[in-house]
Amino acid sequence: SWTYTTQTITTPYSVNRIDGHSGSYAKGTFNFETSFNLHDVNPAYLWFQHADQSASVYVDNTLVEKHWGGYTAFFVDISRYVHRGTNNIKVALKNNEGNYLAPAAGDFNFNATLGNVKLFTSPYLPDMKYGYDGFHVTSTVTSSSATINVKTTVPVGATIVCTITDGTYTWSDEDDSTGLEQTFTATISNPHLWNGTIDPHLYTITMEIYKDDDLYHSYSRPYGLRYYSYVINDTTVIQGQSYTGFLLNGSPYYLRGVCMHDDLAGKANALTDSDYTQEFAIIQELGCNFLRLAHYPHPKEVYDRCDQLGIIVQTEAPCVNKLDSTMPSDYYTHLDTQYTDMVNQHFNHPCIMFWGLSNETTTDDKDFGKTKIEYYTSLIKSLDTERLVGYVMSHSYPNPSSYYNNPNVDWFGCNIYVGWYIDKASNNPTSQLNTRVANIITNLHKPLAFSEYGAGGTQNCHSEDPQTTTTKGNYERHDIEYQMWLHEGHIAAIRNFPQLLFTSQWQLFDIAVSNRNEGYTVCLDGETTSTDDELRRLNNKGLVERDHITKKDTFYIYKAEWSSQLFVHICGKDYTRMTDRVIKCYTNAGNSASLYVNNTLIETVTVSDHIVVFTARNFSSGDVVRVDVGTTSDNFTF
């Protein structure tokens, strides 16, 4: 347990768990204190799950280290500061570092949050540069063979035992430590591949450190063997036909998913294991196979679950908006630490295939921006030679040549808000995507991702004419029917772009944003409106509300597109005050849908692209409405 002000709290804990959903939230320095007893003095490290935004770590009121950069796990060596008996620890979090630390700007709150903290102490520990696993794993994989390299550094005098198993295959080796980096190498014939959500098979790699037959340290890491690539006009992939796109284990694999922040009502970004269990139950129900973890690295527990479920991930450092030559030099020095922590701490997760450098950064000097982007690309590649490195552009930049003079990266992402910020009469991003496909895939021969798109949506704001009533953009009224219509068009368009590296709707969950004041109109009857202050200070483009429980109607068009779980969902069940309206549904359960009112068949219509629209109107209060599609049904009462 920890003490924060006069409270006894448990981690993870966010100072801004409540006030982040308000017009202002606490900023400054916040002190957390605890203590522990040591019976012997050995090398000792504190491991932080995350400490946002910066953390000064003290032992007995002596400053040990200031860590610049939130969101990512890190170690602090406290070996020279601890002693036998009681040691007092203080962590001073600061969330107002301004231009000296990324993120210096962004469309989300900069919470002061202390994640879980663990103490590692032993005469024989692995070098902490390998992150929380104590080792790094690389692999060379084909369908017929896999070579696994496990690298670690352990103090001289110990014996290292490395084991790899999946219950069927078992390999083990041991070696005396040299004090230098050592590599264990295993070769597996006909490996069982980690094949995304189809078959997320994992081996278990265990590293044990012994001295005189006594076990001093042991850590296990699930690890998936996979290979992937992006090809352009490969004429041998599908029956001799030209193919451009992403391949997982040699086969086309269309990455379709959502963006996600770490933010929950009443907790901010201090989520627990049970919160992640609830979160991933919704992700599984949705049926997506990809997550863009924006705009910062998430806790290891998120990547662990993606490994287990086969969900492929793009994750990125918190370099948002700012990449100017006028930023202080410390800003870029601290980015070095943030990129290094991101890669080293999360190195072993098979789910991560794409490192992101930044999101919608702008610059006052395109050559300066290009130099920085290429420098950080090289930094990441010096740490990890396997994954693809890229960055995400805003819709204002359809061509990388106008965005930092076309830096040399592995992939480009584009955020395009058709129907919300641009092209406000349309729900079809085809023209915008065609421009970027030509600029990036055709001309530059680089992969292109559709990294953000979407619209605000308030579940209890309804309209039968949402194109007219919705105030598009950062304004008051966000009819749920408009969000539904916009995503219907985007889903239809995306089907025609298999060459996209990945697509990620913005976003799965609503998040608190203190400086937003929009989407607060309530309108259950389509005519009479009122305001709800609880709906302010949110980015409400999510498919699920900030409670991570309440699914908006829009959620179900994506579930119909991606999930194999058969269902039908009647939209607008809370729109019961408007009885003179059509009934609309989303389904993946069949081609024909039947509407019953009070158990009487009223109408049967054809399902089109997972969408059902009945023509019947003029219901009465108390009517029981049921829709059957195949063997599934849904109902509600007016």
Tab-separated table of N, CA and C in Angstrom, residues 300-352:
chain	number	residue	atom	x	y	z
A	300	LYS	N	1.892	-3.301	-19.774
A	300	LYS	CA	2.227	-4.615	-20.327
A	300	LYS	C	1.041	-5.566	-20.323
A	301	GLU	N	0.107	-5.390	-19.361
A	301	GLU	CA	-1.037	-6.284	-19.289
A	301	GLU	C	-1.886	-6.222	-20.553
A	302	VAL	N	-1.917	-5.081	-21.213
A	302	VAL	CA	-2.675	-4.953	-22.458
A	302	VAL	C	-2.016	-5.787	-23.554
A	303	TYR	N	-0.700	-5.686	-23.682
A	303	TYR	CA	0.021	-6.468	-24.695
A	303	TYR	C	-0.038	-7.957	-24.381
A	304	ASP	N	0.016	-8.311	-23.083
A	304	ASP	CA	-0.108	-9.719	-22.699
A	304	ASP	C	-1.411	-10.313	-23.225
A	305	ARG	N	-2.480	-9.569	-23.067
A	305	ARG	CA	-3.780	-10.084	-23.510
A	305	ARG	C	-3.882	-10.122	-25.034
A	306	CYS	N	-3.270	-9.166	-25.692
A	306	CYS	CA	-3.251	-9.206	-27.158
A	306	CYS	C	-2.442	-10.407	-27.648
A	307	ASP	N	-1.328	-10.718	-26.970
A	307	ASP	CA	-0.574	-11.931	-27.297
A	307	ASP	C	-1.471	-13.151	-27.195
A	308	GLN	N	-2.204	-13.248	-26.094
A	308	GLN	CA	-3.035	-14.431	-25.823
A	308	GLN	C	-4.193	-14.565	-26.800
A	309	LEU	N	-4.735	-13.432	-27.244
A	309	LEU	CA	-5.923	-13.460	-28.101
A	309	LEU	C	-5.603	-13.372	-29.586
A	310	GLY	N	-4.333	-13.105	-29.917
A	310	GLY	CA	-3.957	-13.017	-31.326
A	310	GLY	C	-4.280	-11.692	-31.969
A	311	ILE	N	-4.392	-10.641	-31.173
A	311	ILE	CA	-4.724	-9.312	-31.702
A	311	ILE	C	-3.427	-8.581	-32.039
A	312	ILE	N	-3.265	-8.203	-33.283
A	312	ILE	CA	-2.055	-7.515	-33.743
A	312	ILE	C	-2.138	-6.037	-33.347
A	313	VAL	N	-0.980	-5.456	-33.012
A	313	VAL	CA	-0.940	-4.143	-32.377
A	313	VAL	C	0.018	-3.212	-33.095
A	314	GLN	N	-0.415	-1.947	-33.215
A	314	GLN	CA	0.499	-0.825	-33.452
A	314	GLN	C	0.506	0.001	-32.183
A	315	THR	N	1.700	0.240	-31.640
A	315	THR	CA	1.815	1.066	-30.448
A	315	THR	C	2.821	2.167	-30.707
A	316	GLU	N	2.684	3.275	-29.979
A	316	GLU	CA	3.481	4.442	-30.331
A	316	GLU	C	3.905	5.223	-29.095
A	317	ALA	N	4.951	5.998	-29.271
A	317	ALA	CA	5.426	6.890	-28.225
A	317	ALA	C	4.519	8.114	-28.148
A	318	PRO	N	4.515	8.822	-26.994
A	318	PRO	CA	3.592	9.954	-26.827
A	318	PRO	C	4.071	11.241	-27.469
A	319	CYS	N	4.637	11.149	-28.659
A	319	CYS	CA	5.052	12.332	-29.414
A	319	CYS	C	3.848	12.787	-30.241
A	320	VAL	N	3.090	13.716	-29.682
A	320	VAL	CA	1.824	14.138	-30.271
A	320	VAL	C	1.892	15.629	-30.585
A	321	ASN	N	1.546	15.978	-31.811
A	321	ASN	CA	1.402	17.373	-32.267
A	321	ASN	C	2.726	18.120	-32.427
A	322	LYS	N	3.650	18.007	-31.478
A	322	LYS	CA	4.813	18.893	-31.427
A	322	LYS	C	6.078	18.229	-31.990
A	323	LEU	N	6.607	18.837	-33.067
A	323	LEU	CA	7.913	18.445	-33.589
A	323	LEU	C	8.576	19.678	-34.209
A	324	ASP	N	8.570	20.748	-33.446
A	324	ASP	CA	9.072	22.029	-33.939
A	324	ASP	C	10.534	22.239	-33.582
A	325	SER	N	11.210	23.036	-34.389
A	325	SER	CA	12.596	23.386	-34.089
A	325	SER	C	12.688	24.294	-32.868
A	326	THR	N	11.565	24.921	-32.495
A	326	THR	CA	11.556	25.835	-31.359
A	326	THR	C	11.366	25.122	-30.016
A	327	MET	N	11.091	23.822	-30.052
A	327	MET	CA	10.943	23.085	-28.796
A	327	MET	C	12.290	23.010	-28.084
A	328	PRO	N	12.296	23.004	-26.737
A	328	PRO	CA	13.570	22.905	-26.008
A	328	PRO	C	14.312	21.625	-26.363
A	329	SER	N	15.631	21.678	-26.299
A	329	SER	CA	16.438	20.488	-26.622
A	329	SER	C	16.118	19.338	-25.680
A	330	ASP	N	15.742	19.651	-24.427
A	330	ASP	CA	15.391	18.582	-23.472
A	330	ASP	C	14.204	17.759	-23.955
A	331	TYR	N	13.295	18.387	-24.671
A	331	TYR	CA	12.131	17.677	-25.205
A	331	TYR	C	12.598	16.502	-26.060
A	332	TYR	N	13.576	16.732	-26.897
A	332	TYR	CA	14.070	15.676	-27.787
A	332	TYR	C	14.990	14.708	-27.055
A	333	THR	N	15.736	15.188	-26.075
A	333	THR	CA	16.547	14.281	-25.253
A	333	THR	C	15.657	13.292	-24.515
A	334	HIS	N	14.559	13.782	-23.957
A	334	HIS	CA	13.651	12.901	-23.228
A	334	HIS	C	12.920	11.950	-24.173
A	335	LEU	N	12.676	12.374	-25.411
A	335	LEU	CA	12.089	11.445	-26.380
A	335	LEU	C	12.989	10.238	-26.616
A	336	ASP	N	14.317	10.441	-26.574
A	336	ASP	CA	15.234	9.307	-26.675
A	336	ASP	C	14.875	8.252	-25.634
A	337	THR	N	14.675	8.695	-24.390
A	337	THR	CA	14.325	7.771	-23.308
A	337	THR	C	12.975	7.128	-23.556
A	338	GLN	N	12.014	7.896	-24.033
A	338	GLN	CA	10.671	7.367	-24.235
A	338	GLN	C	10.636	6.302	-25.330
A	339	TYR	N	11.334	6.545	-26.438
A	339	TYR	CA	11.398	5.523	-27.495
A	339	TYR	C	12.149	4.288	-27.003
A	340	THR	N	13.244	4.487	-26.285
A	340	THR	CA	14.057	3.365	-25.806
A	340	THR	C	13.274	2.527	-24.807
A	341	ASP	N	12.597	3.178	-23.865
A	341	ASP	CA	11.780	2.437	-22.902
A	341	ASP	C	10.682	1.655	-23.606
A	342	MET	N	10.016	2.281	-24.553
A	342	MET	CA	8.920	1.617	-25.261
A	342	MET	C	9.398	0.320	-25.900
A	343	VAL	N	10.514	0.384	-26.606
A	343	VAL	CA	10.991	-0.794	-27.332
A	343	VAL	C	11.548	-1.840	-26.378
A	344	ASN	N	12.423	-1.443	-25.468
A	344	ASN	CA	13.066	-2.425	-24.589
A	344	ASN	C	12.079	-3.104	-23.651
A	345	GLN	N	11.118	-2.357	-23.133
A	345	GLN	CA	10.183	-2.951	-22.177
A	345	GLN	C	9.184	-3.883	-22.863
A	346	HIS	N	8.777	-3.562	-24.070
A	346	HIS	CA	7.727	-4.349	-24.738
A	346	HIS	C	8.280	-5.214	-25.870
A	347	PHE	N	9.552	-5.442	-25.860
A	347	PHE	CA	10.265	-6.073	-26.975
A	347	PHE	C	9.716	-7.455	-27.326
A	348	ASN	N	9.324	-8.233	-26.344
A	348	ASN	CA	9.055	-9.658	-26.572
A	348	ASN	C	7.612	-9.989	-26.945
A	349	HIS	N	6.774	-8.997	-27.122
A	349	HIS	CA	5.362	-9.290	-27.408
A	349	HIS	C	5.160	-9.583	-28.889
A	350	PRO	N	4.697	-10.792	-29.222
A	350	PRO	CA	4.468	-11.100	-30.643
A	350	PRO	C	3.352	-10.273	-31.254
A	351	CYS	N	2.455	-9.748	-30.425
A	351	CYS	CA	1.339	-8.971	-30.972
A	351	CYS	C	1.809	-7.677	-31.615
A	352	ILE	N	2.933	-7.108	-31.125
A	352	ILE	CA	3.401	-5.830	-31.656
A	352	ILE	C	4.131	-6.061	-32.970
